[in-house]
Structure formats: structure tokens, C-alpha cells
Tab-separated table of C-alpha atoms and ligand atoms in Angstrom:
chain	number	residue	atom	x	y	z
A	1	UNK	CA	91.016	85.603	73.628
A	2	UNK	CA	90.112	89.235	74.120
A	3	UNK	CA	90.322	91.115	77.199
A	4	UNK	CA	87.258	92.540	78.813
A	5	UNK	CA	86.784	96.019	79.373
A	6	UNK	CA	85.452	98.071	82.172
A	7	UNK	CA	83.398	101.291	81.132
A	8	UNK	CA	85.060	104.152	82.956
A	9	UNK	CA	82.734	106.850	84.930
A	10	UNK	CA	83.482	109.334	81.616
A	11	UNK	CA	82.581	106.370	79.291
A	12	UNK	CA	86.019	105.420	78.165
A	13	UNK	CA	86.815	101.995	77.914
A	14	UNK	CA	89.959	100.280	80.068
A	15	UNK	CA	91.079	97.036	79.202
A	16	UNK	CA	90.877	94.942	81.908
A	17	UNK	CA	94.434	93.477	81.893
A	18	UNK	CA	97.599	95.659	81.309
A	19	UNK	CA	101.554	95.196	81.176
A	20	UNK	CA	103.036	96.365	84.217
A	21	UNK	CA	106.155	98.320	83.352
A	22	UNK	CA	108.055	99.198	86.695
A	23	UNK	CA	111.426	98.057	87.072
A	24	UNK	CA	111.438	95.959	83.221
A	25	UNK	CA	115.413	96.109	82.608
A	26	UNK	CA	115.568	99.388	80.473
A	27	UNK	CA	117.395	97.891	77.952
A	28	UNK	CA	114.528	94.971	77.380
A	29	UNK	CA	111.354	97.282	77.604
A	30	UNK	CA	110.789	97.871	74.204
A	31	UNK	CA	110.823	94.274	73.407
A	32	UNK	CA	108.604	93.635	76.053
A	33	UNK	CA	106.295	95.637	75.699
A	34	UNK	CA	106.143	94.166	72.089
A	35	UNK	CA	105.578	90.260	73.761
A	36	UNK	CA	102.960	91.425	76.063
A	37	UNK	CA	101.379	92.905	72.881
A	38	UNK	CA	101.589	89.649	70.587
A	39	UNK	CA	100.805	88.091	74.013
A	40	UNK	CA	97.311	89.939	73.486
A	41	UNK	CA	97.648	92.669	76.391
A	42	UNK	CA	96.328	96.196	74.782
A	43	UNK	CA	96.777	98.037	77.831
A	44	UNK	CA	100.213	99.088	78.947
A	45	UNK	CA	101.104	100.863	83.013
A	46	UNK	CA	103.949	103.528	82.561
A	47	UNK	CA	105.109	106.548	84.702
A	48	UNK	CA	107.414	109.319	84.419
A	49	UNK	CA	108.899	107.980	87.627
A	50	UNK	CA	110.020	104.861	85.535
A	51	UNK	CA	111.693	106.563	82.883
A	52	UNK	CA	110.707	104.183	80.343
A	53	UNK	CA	107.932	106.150	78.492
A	54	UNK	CA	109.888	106.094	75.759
A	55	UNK	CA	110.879	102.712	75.132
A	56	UNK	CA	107.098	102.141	75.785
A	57	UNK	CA	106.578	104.750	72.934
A	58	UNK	CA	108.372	103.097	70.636
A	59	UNK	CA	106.681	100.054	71.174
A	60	UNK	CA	103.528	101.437	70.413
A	61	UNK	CA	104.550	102.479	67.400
A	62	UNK	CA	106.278	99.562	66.141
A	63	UNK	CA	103.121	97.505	66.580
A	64	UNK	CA	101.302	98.501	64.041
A	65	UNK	CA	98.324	98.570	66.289
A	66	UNK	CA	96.137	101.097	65.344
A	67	UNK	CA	96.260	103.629	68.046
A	68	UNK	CA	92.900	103.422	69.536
A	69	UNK	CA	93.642	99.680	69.992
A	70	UNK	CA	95.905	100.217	72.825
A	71	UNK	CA	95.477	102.072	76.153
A	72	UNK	CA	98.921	103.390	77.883
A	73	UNK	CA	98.186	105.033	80.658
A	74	UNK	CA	100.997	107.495	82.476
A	75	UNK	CA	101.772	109.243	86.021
A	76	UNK	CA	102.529	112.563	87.379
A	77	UNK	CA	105.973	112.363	88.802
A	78	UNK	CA	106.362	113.964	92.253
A	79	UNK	CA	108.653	116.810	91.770
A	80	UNK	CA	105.715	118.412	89.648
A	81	UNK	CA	102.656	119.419	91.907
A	82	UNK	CA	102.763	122.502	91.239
A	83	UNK	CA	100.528	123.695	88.343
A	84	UNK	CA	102.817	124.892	86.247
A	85	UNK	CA	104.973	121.902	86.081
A	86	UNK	CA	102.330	119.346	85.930
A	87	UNK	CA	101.380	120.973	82.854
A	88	UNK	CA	104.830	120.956	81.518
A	89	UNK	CA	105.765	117.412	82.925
A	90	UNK	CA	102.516	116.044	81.007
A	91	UNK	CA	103.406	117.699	77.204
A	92	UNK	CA	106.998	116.028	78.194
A	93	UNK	CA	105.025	112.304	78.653
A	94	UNK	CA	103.726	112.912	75.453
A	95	UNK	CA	106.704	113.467	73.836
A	96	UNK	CA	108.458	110.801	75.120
A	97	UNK	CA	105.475	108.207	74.615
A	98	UNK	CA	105.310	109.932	70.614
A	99	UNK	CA	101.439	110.394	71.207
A	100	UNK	CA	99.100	112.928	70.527
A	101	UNK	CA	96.675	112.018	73.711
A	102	UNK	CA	97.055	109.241	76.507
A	103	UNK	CA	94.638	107.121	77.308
A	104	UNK	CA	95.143	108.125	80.950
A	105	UNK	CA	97.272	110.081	83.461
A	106	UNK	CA	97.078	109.833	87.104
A	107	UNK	CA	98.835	111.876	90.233
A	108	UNK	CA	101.395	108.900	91.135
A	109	UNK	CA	101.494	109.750	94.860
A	110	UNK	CA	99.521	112.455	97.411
A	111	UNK	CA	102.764	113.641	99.237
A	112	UNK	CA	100.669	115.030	102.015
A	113	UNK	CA	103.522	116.521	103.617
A	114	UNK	CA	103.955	118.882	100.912
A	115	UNK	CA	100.099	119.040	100.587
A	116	UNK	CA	100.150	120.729	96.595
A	117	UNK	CA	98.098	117.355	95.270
A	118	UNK	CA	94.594	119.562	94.640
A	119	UNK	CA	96.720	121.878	92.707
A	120	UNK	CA	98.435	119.094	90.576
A	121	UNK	CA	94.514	118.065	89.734
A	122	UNK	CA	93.362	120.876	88.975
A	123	UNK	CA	96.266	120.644	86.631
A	124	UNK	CA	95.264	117.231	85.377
A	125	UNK	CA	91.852	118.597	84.805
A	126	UNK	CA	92.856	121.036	81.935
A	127	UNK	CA	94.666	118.426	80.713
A	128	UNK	CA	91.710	116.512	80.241
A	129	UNK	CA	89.623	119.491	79.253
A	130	UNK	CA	91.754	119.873	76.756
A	131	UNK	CA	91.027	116.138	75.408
A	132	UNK	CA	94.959	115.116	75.808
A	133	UNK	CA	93.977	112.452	78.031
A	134	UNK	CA	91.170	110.784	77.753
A	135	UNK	CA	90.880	109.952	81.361
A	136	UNK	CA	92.191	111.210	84.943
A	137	UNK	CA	92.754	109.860	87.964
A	138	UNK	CA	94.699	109.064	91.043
A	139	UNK	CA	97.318	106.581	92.595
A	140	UNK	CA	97.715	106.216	95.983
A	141	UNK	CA	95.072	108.287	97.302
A	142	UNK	CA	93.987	107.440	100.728
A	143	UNK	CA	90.295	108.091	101.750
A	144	UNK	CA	90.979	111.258	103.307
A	145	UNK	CA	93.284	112.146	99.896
A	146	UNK	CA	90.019	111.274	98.108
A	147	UNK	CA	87.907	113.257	100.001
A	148	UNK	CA	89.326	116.925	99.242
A	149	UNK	CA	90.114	116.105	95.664
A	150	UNK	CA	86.147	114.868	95.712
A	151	UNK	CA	85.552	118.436	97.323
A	152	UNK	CA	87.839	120.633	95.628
A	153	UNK	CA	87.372	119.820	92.106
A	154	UNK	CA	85.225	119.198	89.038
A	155	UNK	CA	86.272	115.946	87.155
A	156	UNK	CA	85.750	112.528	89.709
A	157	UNK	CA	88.514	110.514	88.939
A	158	UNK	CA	88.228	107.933	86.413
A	159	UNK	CA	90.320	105.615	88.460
A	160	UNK	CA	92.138	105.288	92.011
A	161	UNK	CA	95.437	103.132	91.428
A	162	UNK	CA	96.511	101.812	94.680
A	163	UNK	CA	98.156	98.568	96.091
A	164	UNK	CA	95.730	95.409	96.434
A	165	UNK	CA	96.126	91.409	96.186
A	166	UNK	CA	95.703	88.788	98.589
A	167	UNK	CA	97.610	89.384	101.239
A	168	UNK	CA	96.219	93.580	101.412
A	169	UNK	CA	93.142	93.765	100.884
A	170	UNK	CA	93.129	97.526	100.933
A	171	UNK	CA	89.214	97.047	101.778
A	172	UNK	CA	88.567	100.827	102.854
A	173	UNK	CA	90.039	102.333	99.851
A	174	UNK	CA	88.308	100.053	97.313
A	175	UNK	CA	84.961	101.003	99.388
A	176	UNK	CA	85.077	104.698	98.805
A	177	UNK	CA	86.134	104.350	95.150
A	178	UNK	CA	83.379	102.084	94.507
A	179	UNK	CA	81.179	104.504	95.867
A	180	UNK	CA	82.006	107.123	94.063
A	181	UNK	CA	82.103	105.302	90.607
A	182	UNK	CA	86.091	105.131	90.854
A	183	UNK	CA	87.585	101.886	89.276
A	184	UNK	CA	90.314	100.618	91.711
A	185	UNK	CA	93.238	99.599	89.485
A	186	UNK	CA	95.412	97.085	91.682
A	187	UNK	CA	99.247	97.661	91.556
A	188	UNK	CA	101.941	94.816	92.724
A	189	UNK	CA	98.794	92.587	91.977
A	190	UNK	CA	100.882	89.717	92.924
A	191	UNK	CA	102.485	91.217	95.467
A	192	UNK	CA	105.294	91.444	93.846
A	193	UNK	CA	105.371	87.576	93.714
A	194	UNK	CA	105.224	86.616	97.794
A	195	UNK	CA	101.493	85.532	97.193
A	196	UNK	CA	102.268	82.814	94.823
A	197	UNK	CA	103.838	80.185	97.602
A	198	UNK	CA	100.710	80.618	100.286
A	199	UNK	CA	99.106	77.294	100.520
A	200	UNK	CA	95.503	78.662	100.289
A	201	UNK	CA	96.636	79.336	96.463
A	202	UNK	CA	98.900	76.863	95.634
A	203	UNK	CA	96.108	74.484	96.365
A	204	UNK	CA	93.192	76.282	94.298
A	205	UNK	CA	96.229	76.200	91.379
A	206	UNK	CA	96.731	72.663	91.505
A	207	UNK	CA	92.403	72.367	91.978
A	208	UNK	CA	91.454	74.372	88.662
A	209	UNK	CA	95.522	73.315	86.872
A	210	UNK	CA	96.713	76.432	86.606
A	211	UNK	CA	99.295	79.007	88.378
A	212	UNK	CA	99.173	80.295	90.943
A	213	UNK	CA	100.041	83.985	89.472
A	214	UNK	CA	96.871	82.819	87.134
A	215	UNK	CA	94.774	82.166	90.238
A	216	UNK	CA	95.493	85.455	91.818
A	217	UNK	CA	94.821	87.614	88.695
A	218	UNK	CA	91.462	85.946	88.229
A	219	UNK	CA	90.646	86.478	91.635
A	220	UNK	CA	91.664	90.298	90.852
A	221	UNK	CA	89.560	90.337	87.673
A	222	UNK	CA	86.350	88.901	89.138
A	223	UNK	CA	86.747	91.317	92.121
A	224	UNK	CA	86.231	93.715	89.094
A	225	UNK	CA	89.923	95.241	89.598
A	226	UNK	CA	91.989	96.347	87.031
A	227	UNK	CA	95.663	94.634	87.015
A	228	UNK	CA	98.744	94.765	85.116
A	229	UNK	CA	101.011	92.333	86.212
A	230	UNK	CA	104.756	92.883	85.347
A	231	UNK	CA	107.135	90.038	84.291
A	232	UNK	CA	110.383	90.325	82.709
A	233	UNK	CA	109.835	86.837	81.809
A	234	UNK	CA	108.313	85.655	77.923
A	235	UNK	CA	106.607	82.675	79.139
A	236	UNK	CA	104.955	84.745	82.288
A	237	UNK	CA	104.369	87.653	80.065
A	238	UNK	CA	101.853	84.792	78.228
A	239	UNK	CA	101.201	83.012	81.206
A	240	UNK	CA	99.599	85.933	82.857
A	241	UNK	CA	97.322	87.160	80.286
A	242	UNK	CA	95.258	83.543	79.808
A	243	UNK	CA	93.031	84.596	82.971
A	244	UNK	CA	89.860	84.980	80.996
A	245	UNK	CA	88.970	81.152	79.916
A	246	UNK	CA	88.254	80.142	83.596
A	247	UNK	CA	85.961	81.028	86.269
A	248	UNK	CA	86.873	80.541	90.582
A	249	UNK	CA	83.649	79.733	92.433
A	250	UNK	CA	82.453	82.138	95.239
A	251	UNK	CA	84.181	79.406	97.813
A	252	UNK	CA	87.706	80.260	96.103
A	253	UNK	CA	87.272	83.894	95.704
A	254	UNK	CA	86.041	84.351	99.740
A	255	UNK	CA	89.110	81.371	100.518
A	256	UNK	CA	91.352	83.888	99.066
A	257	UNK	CA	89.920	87.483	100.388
A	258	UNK	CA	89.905	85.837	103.803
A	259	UNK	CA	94.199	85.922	103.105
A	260	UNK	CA	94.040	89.409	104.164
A	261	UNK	CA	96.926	90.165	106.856
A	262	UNK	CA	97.414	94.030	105.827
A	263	UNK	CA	100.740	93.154	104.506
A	264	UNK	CA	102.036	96.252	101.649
A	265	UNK	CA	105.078	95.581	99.692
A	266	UNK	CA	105.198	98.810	99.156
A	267	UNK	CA	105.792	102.507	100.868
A	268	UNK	CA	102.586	103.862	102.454
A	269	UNK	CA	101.168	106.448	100.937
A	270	UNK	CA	100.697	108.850	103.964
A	271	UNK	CA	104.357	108.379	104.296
A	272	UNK	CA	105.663	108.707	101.028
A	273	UNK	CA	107.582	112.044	100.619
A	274	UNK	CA	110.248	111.648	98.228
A	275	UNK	CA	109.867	114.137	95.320
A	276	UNK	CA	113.554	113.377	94.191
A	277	UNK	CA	112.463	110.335	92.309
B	1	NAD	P1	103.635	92.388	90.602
B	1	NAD	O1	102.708	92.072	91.707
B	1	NAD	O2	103.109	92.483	89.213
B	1	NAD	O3	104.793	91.295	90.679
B	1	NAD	C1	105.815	91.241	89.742
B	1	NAD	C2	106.786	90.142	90.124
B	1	NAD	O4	106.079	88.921	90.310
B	1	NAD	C3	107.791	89.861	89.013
B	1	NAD	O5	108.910	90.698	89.133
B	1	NAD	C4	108.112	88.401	89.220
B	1	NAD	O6	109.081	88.296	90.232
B	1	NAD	C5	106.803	87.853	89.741
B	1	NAD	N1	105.964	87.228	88.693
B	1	NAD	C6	105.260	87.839	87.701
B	1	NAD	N2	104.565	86.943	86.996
B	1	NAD	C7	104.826	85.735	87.547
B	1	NAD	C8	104.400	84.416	87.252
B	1	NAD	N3	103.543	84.175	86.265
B	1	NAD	N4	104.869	83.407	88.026
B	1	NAD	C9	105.712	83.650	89.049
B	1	NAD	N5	106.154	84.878	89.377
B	1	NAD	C10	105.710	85.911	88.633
B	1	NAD	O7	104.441	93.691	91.025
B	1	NAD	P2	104.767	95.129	90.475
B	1	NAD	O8	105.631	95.114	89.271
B	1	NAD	O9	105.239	95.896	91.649
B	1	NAD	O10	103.342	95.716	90.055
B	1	NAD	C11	102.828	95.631	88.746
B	1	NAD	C12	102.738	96.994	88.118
B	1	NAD	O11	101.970	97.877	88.922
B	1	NAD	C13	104.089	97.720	88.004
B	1	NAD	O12	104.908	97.198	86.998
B	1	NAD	C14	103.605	99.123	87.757
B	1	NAD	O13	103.178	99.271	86.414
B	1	NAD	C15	102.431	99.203	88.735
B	1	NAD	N6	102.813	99.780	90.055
B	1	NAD	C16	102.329	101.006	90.388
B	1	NAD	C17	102.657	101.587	91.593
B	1	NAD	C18	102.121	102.935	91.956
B	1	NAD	O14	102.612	103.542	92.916
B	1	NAD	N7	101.145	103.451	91.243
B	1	NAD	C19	103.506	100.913	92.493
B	1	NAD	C20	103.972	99.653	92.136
B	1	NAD	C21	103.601	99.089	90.932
């Protein structure tokens, strides 16, 4: 089964469903990366930060997908705000990922403290002016983060890649990117797995027989988010991609939003600082 797309504000296509790539054992990615392919994904979530552009390069290539049958999509690491080494940092991704243009690069983090993010975008757009990525955007922008890229620049961002699933709703983020046209992709979709025990989808699982992780991700996909769930696991890998041959009813999808309890997994973003990563 095919993944739906969603039509990006610049036009480009993003399939819906990606492979999550943070944290894969190194030694494994390649191979991965190759499952989640014959799995069906055509959409893959690297960053410099990860260090495993490469191994994600060479899965591309040993595909034998034709290249404008699979998205990969990369991320500003934080050491490189400044214009100059955004620009260099970016020609480095595409070495490393063996491609001529990415489908998409993003600023992984604000770092407000050090308060250089406008300049790293105004990096990002020459990239994109130059057509080496098809599409820019952001990760972990707050609204107030939004707002002055919004003000200081030219190019909206195509997307706004922050943390979102049941249990963090991340409501007033996802607000101001749909307003402004800006996909929200969701990272740690299943927050990081903790979501998968609470009752409210355990019982919607057993309700529609399937998982859990399957019941989250569709609830993700009809909120019209973008996800790319990350398993080290083959039979997950497969698992988690057959989201698009059922349907939750409007009772499951508000059971589930109404999990909400502001709960990140992860670092917050006006509090995030480390550019030694
Ligand atoms: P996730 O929500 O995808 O959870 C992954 C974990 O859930 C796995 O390690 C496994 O323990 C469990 N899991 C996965 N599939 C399962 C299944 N079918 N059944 C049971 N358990 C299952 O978390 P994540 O990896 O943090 O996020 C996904 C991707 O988002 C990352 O790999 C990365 O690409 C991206 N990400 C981006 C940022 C950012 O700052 N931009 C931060 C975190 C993650």
C-alpha cells in the first residue's frame, strides 16, 4: 500500500510516513534503512547530530530506488549557526548522504541562548535558492522562535518538526504552524514507546485488532501530522508502516487527544543549549 503525501507550502511532496533514524545501532543502519524501504517507507529522518547520514546514504543508493522516489530529509547541527558554517555543514550532509540535493533540511534546535538561529536561516535559504534542497524548515521552534524567523526572512518554512503524540499534545505550536501553512512533522511520535501501555489505547488496539504503536500513528496521520517512527526491530519496522488500511472514528481520535498531560520525553526547546553535540 502506498503512502499518502502531503503537498508542502512550496509544492513539494512529503510522504506521509518516514523511518526515524535517531539512536538505530550504527552498525545496523544501513540495513535498516534497507527493511524500512522493502517495508514500503520512501521517506527517511536523518541529522548531522546522528552521525548516520552516511550509512543512510548508502542505503539510498543500494536500493535501486530511483532517486526522486525517496525523500531523506537532514538537520543543521548546533555548532553551525553561524552563516558560514551552516553553509559548509550542509555541502558536508551532502557528501555524506552521496546526493546531489536533499529533499529537506531543517535548523535541528533554536538555541535561544546563543540567539544566531535567523542567521542559520538565512543560511538555509540560499541553500534552497540554490535548489540543493528542495525544502526548508525548522525543528523545535517555539511560537515565539517562529515568529522572528516569520519576520526576518523570505522563505516560510516548509515544515516545523517538533515533539507531539498522545501524551503532548504540543497544541500551541501545531496552531501557529497550521496557520501559517507549516506542516507539523511529529518527532518521538510514540513517545518513545511510554504511550503504547495507556489503557485509553490498549483498548482502541484490541477494538479495531491492531497495535497499539499502529493506533497511535493513525491517530498522528489523520491529525494530518507527519511521523517517522523509529524501530530497531524488523517486525516493527513492518508493523508500523500498515497504518493506511484503517480508519479511527472521530470518538477514538478525540478519546485519544483528550490523553494530553504535557508530558515531553524530550529536552525543551527553550532550554536546549548544547552546541557540543
Ligand atoms: P519514537 O516515538 O519513534 O519511539 C521509538 C521507540 O518506540 C523504539 O525505540 C521502541 O522502543 C518503541 N517502538 C517502536 N515501534 C514499536 C512498536 N511497533 N511496538 C512497540 N514499541 C515500539 O521515538 P524517537 O526515535 O525518539 O522518534 C522518532 C524519530 O523522530 C527519531 O528517530 C528521529 O528521526 C526523530 N526525532 C527528532 C528529534 C528532533 O529534535 N528533531 C528528536 C527526537 C526524535
Amino acid at each position: 500500500m502506498s503512502t499518502p503525501t502531503i503537498t508542502l507550502n512550496n509544492g513539494v511532496a512529503i510522504p506521509q510516513l518516514g523511518f526515524g533514524t535517531y539512536k538505530l545501532p550504527a552498525a545496523d543502519t544501513r540495513d535498516l534503512v534497507l527493511r524500512a524501504f522493502d517495508a514500503g517507507y520512501r521517506h527517511v529522518d536523518t541529522a548531522q547530530m546522528y552521525r548516520n547520514e552516511r550509512a543512510v546514504g548508502e542505503a539510498v543508493a543500494a536500493s535501486g530506488l530511483a532517486r526522486d522516489e525517496v525523500f531523506v530529509t537532514s538537520k543543521l547541527n548546533n555548532a553551525f549557526h553561524a552563516h558560514d558554517d551552516a553553509l559548509a555543514a550542509f555541502d558536508r550532509t551532502l557528501d555524506e548522504l552521496r546526493l546531489d540535493v536533499v529533499d529537506l533540511f531543517l535548523i535541528h534546535w533554536p538555541l535561544p541562548a546563543l540567539d544566531r538561529y535567523t542567521e542559520a536561516w538565512g543560511a538555509l535559504e540560499e541553500i534552497y535558492g540554490s535548489g540543493r534542497a528542495r525544502a526548508i524548515g525548522v525543528s523545535n521552534f517555539q511560537p515565539d522562535h517562529l515568529q522572528r524567523v516569520l519576520d526576518a526572512g523570505t522563505v516560510v518554512p516548509a515544515v516545523n518538526q517538533v515533539e507531539v503524540h498522545p501524551w503532548f499534545a504540543n497544541a500551541e505550536v501545531r496552531e501557529l504552524d497550521a496557520a501559517h501553512g507549516i506542516v507539523t512533522e511529529a518527532w518521538s511520535p510514540l513517545g518513545r514507546g511510554r504511550v503504547l501501555d495507556d489503557p485509553t489505547i490498549t483498548r482502541i488496539a484490541a477494538a479495531r485488532s491492531r497495535t497499539p504503536a499502529q493506533v497511535v500513528l493513525r491517530w498522528h496521520v489523520q491529525n494530518g501530522h507527519v511521523v517517522f517512527p523509529k524501530s530497531a526491530t524488523p517486525s516493527r519496522i513492518v508493523e508500523n508502516a500498515r497504518i493506511f488500511d484503517f480508519e479511527l472514528s472521530d470518538a477514538d481520535l478525540a478519546s485519544i487527544s483528550a490523553l494530553d498531560r504535557g508530558a515531553r520525553t524530550g529536552s525543551h526547546p527553550d532550554h536546549e543549549n548544547r552546541t557540543d553535540r
